[in-house]
Amino acid sequence: MDLTRQVNIHKYNENQLSISVDVVVREVPITLFVNDDELVTLVCSPHGLKELAIGFLCSEGVLSKPKDLKNITINHNEGLIWVETSVPETPIKNNFMKRYITTCCGRGRVSFYFINDATSIKPITDGNLKISTAEITGLSAALEEKSGLFRLTGGAHGAALCRRDGIISFYEDIGRHNAVDKLFGHSFLESIALEDKAIVLSGRISSEILIKVGRMGIPIVISRAAPSDLALQLADELGITVIGFVRGNRLNIYTHPERVTL
Amino acid sequence: MDLTRQVNIHKYNENQLSISVDVVVREVPITLFVNDDELVTLVCSPHGLKELAIGFLCSEGVLSKPKDLKNITINHNEGLIWVETSVPETPIKNNFMKRYITTCCGRGRVSFYFINDATSIKPITDGNLKISTAEITGLSAALEEKSGLFRLTGGAHGAALCRRDGIISFYEDIGRHNAVDKLFGHSFLESIALEDKAIVLSGRISSEILIKVGRMGIPIVISRAAPSDLALQLADELGITVIGFVRGNRLNIYTHPERVTL
């Protein structure tokens, strides 16, 4: 399915109005059914829908082991995806995006806000992975190089799973969250180990993105954009290195700098 | 509540690593209860929470008339908001973010993907509002001027409700959708007429944003960023003028150019 569409526009430039053609990013709604129950509707770029569905369910803690996934059926024309899992129905429905309300006694991890995340995301304890500043700026440049949909339309975010020396897998999507979910789904389906990888993003590192990275078990997240304070609190707790504002030969290391070498 | 927080970082610049202080945008989870039922958790900038809650419910079609709103209670410390409405519970729960699946016979409006939107958003029929290219670029510059949180942190989106000659109300938020919802909530609470206003955004015009604008009944949406093809389809159906990529003295008119004058 095409990721872009040509549209006729009126272009105004230096006091002149002219008829022109513009390339616009495509956006489709996809509704995800789990064991025949409608769970959520996502709007996304029409590519990697299987990866998106599986990655979304991994992000939400519904799928965690390959054997949880029994079947997936996609109707591309109508934008409908049915996933069959061996996970019992009740915990999915009862905890899906339900708020984790902490008490003032300070028990539990305070930065999480969804029950599923608070009860199942574990801190990263492996501290062996290191990355150099030159490798970080190199990966950020490689992401920019690959981001063709953004260059064409200005309407997409890129996300790449990386080894220190280069990109392994890459997705672009109109949504920052979708691009990361597609990487997650691809890694789940291909059984790619994540604990020794970095993730590089074009978009901001919000708490929602950081939670996805935490659930993937990826120790390093790199972006050319800004992080939020809640993402940094979570990264601190989860042992994740956050690197932001990577531009040219400059970058900011926000949390767990012990993984970064000169 | 503060909208930013200072954090200690390691800054790498031209082969030098130094300790520095950075200003990071704050992000808080807010859980919305409607008539005592947990409806949704939003992550947002901790400002204008009343406007966000009411605007979100307006966007979702739960609130449409002032008399629908009976009471609102906010617990700022825990990020909890309770809204009491006179709307019966069943339609809220049954239709909230539920997919509107169209048949191949082409009945109904095909671009909507949620039941609530498809059944209640009406096209704009008033074609009297006009705006000039100079007014458009002026409003875009005024938005940029006001966007202090973005300048400070790089992590916020701005949205402004405007008359042709200037901004009436303005919100910044870590989320594009929240900024628009806060404008919607403010307009609902203050009974501001919307059919003769324009909305100016720093972020992209996705279908979700366009649907909010459509429900507000605003005839003109302006952004310095890109629209999606689905947003343009909806704008075409709803009679909304979409203007994108407003930068300096340049802009693109995507739909309903009849409202734009030189």
Short mmCIF file of C-alpha atoms in Angstrom, two decimals, chain B:
data_model
loop_
_atom_site.label_atom_id
_atom_site.label_comp_id
_atom_site.label_asym_id
_atom_site.label_seq_id
_atom_site.Cartn_x
_atom_site.Cartn_y
_atom_site.Cartn_z
CA MET B 1 2.52 23.62 39.15
CA ASP B 2 5.84 24.16 37.36
CA LEU B 3 5.86 23.36 33.64
CA THR B 4 9.61 22.66 33.56
CA ARG B 5 12.28 21.08 35.75
CA GLN B 6 16.05 21.60 35.84
CA VAL B 7 18.18 18.48 35.51
CA ASN B 8 21.92 17.85 35.62
CA ILE B 9 23.29 16.47 32.38
CA HIS B 10 26.54 15.58 30.65
CA LYS B 11 26.89 17.80 27.61
CA TYR B 12 29.13 16.72 24.73
CA ASN B 13 30.16 19.48 22.34
CA GLU B 14 33.07 19.60 19.89
CA ASN B 15 34.89 16.67 21.53
CA GLN B 16 34.51 18.10 25.04
CA LEU B 17 32.37 16.49 27.75
CA SER B 18 31.15 18.81 30.53
CA ILE B 19 28.63 18.83 33.38
CA SER B 20 25.75 21.18 32.67
CA VAL B 21 22.15 22.02 33.63
CA ASP B 22 19.26 21.58 31.19
CA VAL B 23 15.63 22.67 31.40
CA VAL B 24 13.29 19.74 30.69
CA VAL B 25 9.55 19.86 30.03
CA ARG B 26 7.38 18.34 32.79
CA GLU B 27 4.89 15.58 32.00
CA VAL B 28 2.21 14.23 34.33
CA PRO B 29 -0.40 11.46 34.04
CA ILE B 30 -4.00 12.56 34.53
CA THR B 31 -6.79 10.03 34.92
CA LEU B 32 -10.28 11.07 33.99
CA PHE B 33 -13.32 9.55 35.69
CA VAL B 34 -16.77 10.21 34.25
CA ASN B 35 -19.68 9.59 36.60
CA ASP B 36 -17.22 7.55 38.75
CA ASP B 37 -16.08 5.28 35.91
CA GLU B 38 -12.38 5.41 34.91
CA LEU B 39 -12.43 6.55 31.27
CA VAL B 40 -8.87 7.36 30.18
CA THR B 41 -5.37 8.35 31.35
CA LEU B 42 -3.70 11.22 29.48
CA VAL B 43 -0.09 12.35 29.89
CA CYS B 44 0.14 16.12 29.65
CA SER B 45 1.72 19.37 30.78
CA PRO B 46 0.47 20.20 34.31
CA HIS B 47 -1.47 23.32 33.39
CA GLY B 48 -5.08 23.88 32.35
CA LEU B 49 -6.18 20.49 33.67
CA LYS B 50 -9.82 21.54 33.95
CA GLU B 51 -9.75 22.74 30.33
CA LEU B 52 -8.05 19.49 29.25
CA ALA B 53 -10.62 17.26 30.94
CA ILE B 54 -13.60 19.20 29.60
CA GLY B 55 -12.02 19.59 26.15
CA PHE B 56 -11.25 15.88 25.92
CA LEU B 57 -14.87 15.04 26.76
CA CYS B 58 -16.08 17.60 24.19
CA SER B 59 -13.73 16.07 21.58
CA GLU B 60 -15.08 12.61 22.30
CA GLY B 61 -18.64 13.81 21.96
CA VAL B 62 -19.47 13.12 25.63
CA LEU B 63 -20.15 16.80 26.41
CA SER B 64 -21.85 19.02 23.86
CA LYS B 65 -24.02 21.49 25.78
CA PRO B 66 -23.13 23.48 28.94
CA LYS B 67 -25.98 21.80 30.82
CA ASP B 68 -24.36 18.36 30.24
CA LEU B 69 -21.64 19.31 32.76
CA LYS B 70 -22.80 18.99 36.36
CA ASN B 71 -19.56 19.07 38.36
CA ILE B 72 -15.78 18.73 38.11
CA THR B 73 -13.35 17.88 40.94
CA ILE B 74 -9.56 17.87 40.52
CA ASN B 75 -6.97 16.24 42.78
CA HIS B 76 -3.79 17.90 41.50
CA ASN B 77 -1.42 15.88 43.71
CA GLU B 78 -2.57 12.51 42.45
CA GLY B 79 -3.51 13.61 38.93
CA LEU B 80 -7.14 12.54 39.18
CA ILE B 81 -10.17 14.33 37.73
CA TRP B 82 -13.80 13.42 38.32
CA VAL B 83 -16.42 14.81 35.96
CA GLU B 84 -20.09 14.44 36.67
CA THR B 85 -22.36 14.71 33.66
CA SER B 86 -26.05 14.42 33.00
CA VAL B 87 -25.28 12.18 30.00
CA PRO B 88 -26.44 8.58 30.52
CA GLU B 89 -23.61 6.15 31.19
CA THR B 90 -24.33 3.54 28.55
CA PRO B 91 -23.65 5.53 25.36
CA ILE B 92 -20.35 6.81 26.82
CA LYS B 93 -19.04 3.35 27.65
CA ASN B 94 -20.41 1.61 24.57
CA ASN B 95 -19.17 4.05 21.96
CA PHE B 96 -15.97 5.47 23.52
CA MET B 97 -13.26 5.13 20.90
CA LYS B 98 -15.13 2.28 19.23
CA ARG B 99 -14.44 1.75 15.56
CA TYR B 100 -16.98 2.85 12.98
CA ILE B 101 -16.73 0.09 10.39
CA THR B 102 -18.24 1.13 7.09
CA THR B 103 -19.69 -1.27 4.61
CA CYS B 104 -18.66 -1.49 0.99
CA CYS B 105 -22.04 -0.07 -0.10
CA GLY B 106 -20.75 3.42 0.64
CA ARG B 107 -23.48 4.44 3.05
CA GLY B 108 -22.46 7.03 5.62
CA ARG B 109 -19.35 9.16 5.64
CA VAL B 110 -16.42 6.94 4.90
CA SER B 111 -13.48 8.89 6.35
CA PHE B 112 -14.50 8.74 10.00
CA TYR B 113 -13.22 5.81 12.02
CA PHE B 114 -14.96 6.26 15.39
CA ILE B 115 -18.70 5.78 15.89
CA ASN B 116 -19.09 8.95 17.98
CA ASP B 117 -17.47 11.12 15.30
CA ALA B 118 -19.31 9.60 12.36
CA THR B 119 -22.69 10.01 14.01
CA SER B 120 -22.35 13.53 15.38
CA ILE B 121 -19.86 15.77 13.54
CA LYS B 122 -21.58 17.97 10.98
CA PRO B 123 -20.04 19.75 7.96
CA ILE B 124 -19.50 23.50 8.24
CA THR B 125 -21.97 25.29 6.00
CA ASP B 126 -21.16 28.92 6.83
CA GLY B 127 -18.85 30.14 4.09
CA ASN B 128 -18.66 33.78 5.15
CA LEU B 129 -15.35 33.78 7.04
CA LYS B 130 -12.40 34.91 4.91
CA ILE B 131 -8.74 35.25 5.83
CA SER B 132 -5.88 36.84 3.90
CA THR B 133 -2.45 35.32 3.34
CA ALA B 134 -0.92 38.18 5.36
CA GLU B 135 -3.27 37.43 8.27
CA ILE B 136 -2.34 33.73 8.11
CA THR B 137 1.42 34.36 8.23
CA GLY B 138 0.82 36.95 10.97
CA LEU B 139 -1.09 34.46 13.15
CA SER B 140 1.60 31.83 12.63
CA ALA B 141 4.30 34.30 13.71
CA ALA B 142 2.19 35.29 16.74
CA LEU B 143 1.95 31.63 17.78
CA GLU B 144 5.71 31.18 17.51
CA GLU B 145 6.25 34.33 19.56
CA LYS B 146 4.01 33.00 22.35
CA SER B 147 5.57 29.50 22.46
CA GLY B 148 7.86 30.03 25.45
CA LEU B 149 7.70 26.45 26.76
CA PHE B 150 8.89 25.14 23.40
CA ARG B 151 11.74 27.67 23.25
CA LEU B 152 12.82 26.66 26.76
CA THR B 153 12.57 22.87 26.39
CA GLY B 154 12.03 21.85 22.75
CA GLY B 155 9.31 19.54 24.10
CA ALA B 156 5.95 21.27 23.68
CA HIS B 157 3.33 22.03 21.03
CA GLY B 158 1.31 25.24 20.84
CA ALA B 159 -2.31 25.80 19.81
CA ALA B 160 -4.12 29.13 19.56
CA LEU B 161 -7.69 30.16 18.94
CA CYS B 162 -7.66 33.28 16.76
CA ARG B 163 -9.65 36.02 15.23
CA ARG B 164 -8.30 37.20 11.89
CA ASP B 165 -6.33 39.93 13.64
CA GLY B 166 -4.82 38.05 16.57
CA ILE B 167 -4.76 35.32 19.20
CA ILE B 168 -7.67 35.05 21.69
CA SER B 169 -6.53 32.05 23.74
CA PHE B 170 -3.40 29.93 23.74
CA TYR B 171 -2.16 26.68 25.29
CA GLU B 172 1.10 24.78 25.17
CA ASP B 173 1.31 21.11 26.05
CA ILE B 174 3.69 18.18 25.55
CA GLY B 175 0.91 16.65 23.38
CA ARG B 176 -0.49 18.16 20.18
CA HIS B 177 -3.88 16.68 20.98
CA ASN B 178 -3.92 18.03 24.54
CA ALA B 179 -3.14 21.58 23.40
CA VAL B 180 -6.20 21.50 21.10
CA ASP B 181 -8.37 19.86 23.78
CA LYS B 182 -7.40 22.62 26.26
CA LEU B 183 -8.53 25.25 23.73
CA PHE B 184 -11.77 23.31 23.24
CA GLY B 185 -12.37 23.06 27.01
CA HIS B 186 -11.61 26.74 27.54
CA SER B 187 -14.01 27.74 24.76
CA PHE B 188 -16.74 25.46 26.18
CA LEU B 189 -16.32 26.82 29.72
CA GLU B 190 -16.21 30.45 28.56
CA SER B 191 -18.96 30.02 25.91
CA ILE B 192 -16.71 31.37 23.15
CA ALA B 193 -18.28 31.17 19.68
CA LEU B 194 -16.07 29.14 17.34
CA GLU B 195 -17.71 29.26 13.91
CA ASP B 196 -15.99 32.58 13.08
CA LYS B 197 -12.53 31.69 14.42
CA ALA B 198 -9.36 30.05 13.09
CA ILE B 199 -7.09 27.64 14.98
CA VAL B 200 -3.31 27.88 14.61
CA LEU B 201 -1.05 24.96 15.53
CA SER B 202 2.67 24.30 15.75
CA GLY B 203 2.19 20.56 15.18
CA ARG B 204 1.06 18.43 12.28
CA ILE B 205 -2.57 18.21 11.14
CA SER B 206 -3.38 14.51 11.53
CA SER B 207 -6.89 13.07 11.23
CA GLU B 208 -7.26 13.12 15.02
CA ILE B 209 -6.52 16.86 15.10
CA LEU B 210 -8.84 17.53 12.16
CA ILE B 211 -11.67 15.63 13.84
CA LYS B 212 -11.28 17.81 16.96
CA VAL B 213 -11.36 20.95 14.79
CA GLY B 214 -14.43 19.59 13.00
CA ARG B 215 -16.23 18.97 16.27
CA MET B 216 -15.34 22.49 17.45
CA GLY B 217 -16.93 23.77 14.25
CA ILE B 218 -13.89 25.90 13.37
CA PRO B 219 -13.71 26.58 9.61
CA ILE B 220 -9.95 27.29 9.25
CA VAL B 221 -6.93 25.35 10.58
CA ILE B 222 -3.41 26.68 10.10
CA SER B 223 -0.09 24.93 10.86
CA ARG B 224 3.58 25.42 10.18
CA ALA B 225 3.80 21.62 9.78
CA ALA B 226 2.41 18.94 7.42
CA PRO B 227 -1.14 17.56 7.10
CA SER B 228 -1.93 13.87 6.51
CA ASP B 229 -4.01 12.63 3.57
CA LEU B 230 -6.78 11.36 5.86
CA ALA B 231 -6.99 14.78 7.57
CA LEU B 232 -7.38 16.35 4.11
CA GLN B 233 -10.14 13.91 3.12
CA LEU B 234 -12.02 14.74 6.32
CA ALA B 235 -11.44 18.49 5.85
CA ASP B 236 -12.78 18.25 2.33
CA GLU B 237 -15.95 16.49 3.54
CA LEU B 238 -16.42 18.81 6.54
CA GLY B 239 -15.87 22.06 4.66
CA ILE B 240 -12.72 23.01 6.61
CA THR B 241 -9.89 25.07 5.07
CA VAL B 242 -6.50 23.44 5.80
CA ILE B 243 -3.38 25.57 5.48
CA GLY B 244 -0.01 23.92 6.13
CA PHE B 245 3.74 24.60 6.00
CA VAL B 246 3.28 28.27 6.93
CA ARG B 247 6.87 29.50 7.06
CA GLY B 248 7.87 33.12 6.65
CA ASN B 249 6.00 34.43 3.62
CA ARG B 250 5.10 30.98 2.23
CA LEU B 251 2.17 28.62 2.79
CA ASN B 252 0.21 25.76 1.20
CA ILE B 253 -3.60 25.77 0.95
CA TYR B 254 -4.79 22.15 0.84
CA THR B 255 -8.59 22.31 1.04
CA HIS B 256 -11.39 24.85 0.62
CA PRO B 257 -9.21 27.68 -0.71
CA GLU B 258 -12.33 29.84 -1.19
CA ARG B 259 -11.82 31.28 2.32
CA VAL B 260 -8.30 32.60 1.55
CA THR B 261 -7.76 36.01 -0.05
CA LEU B 262 -4.53 37.61 -1.26
#
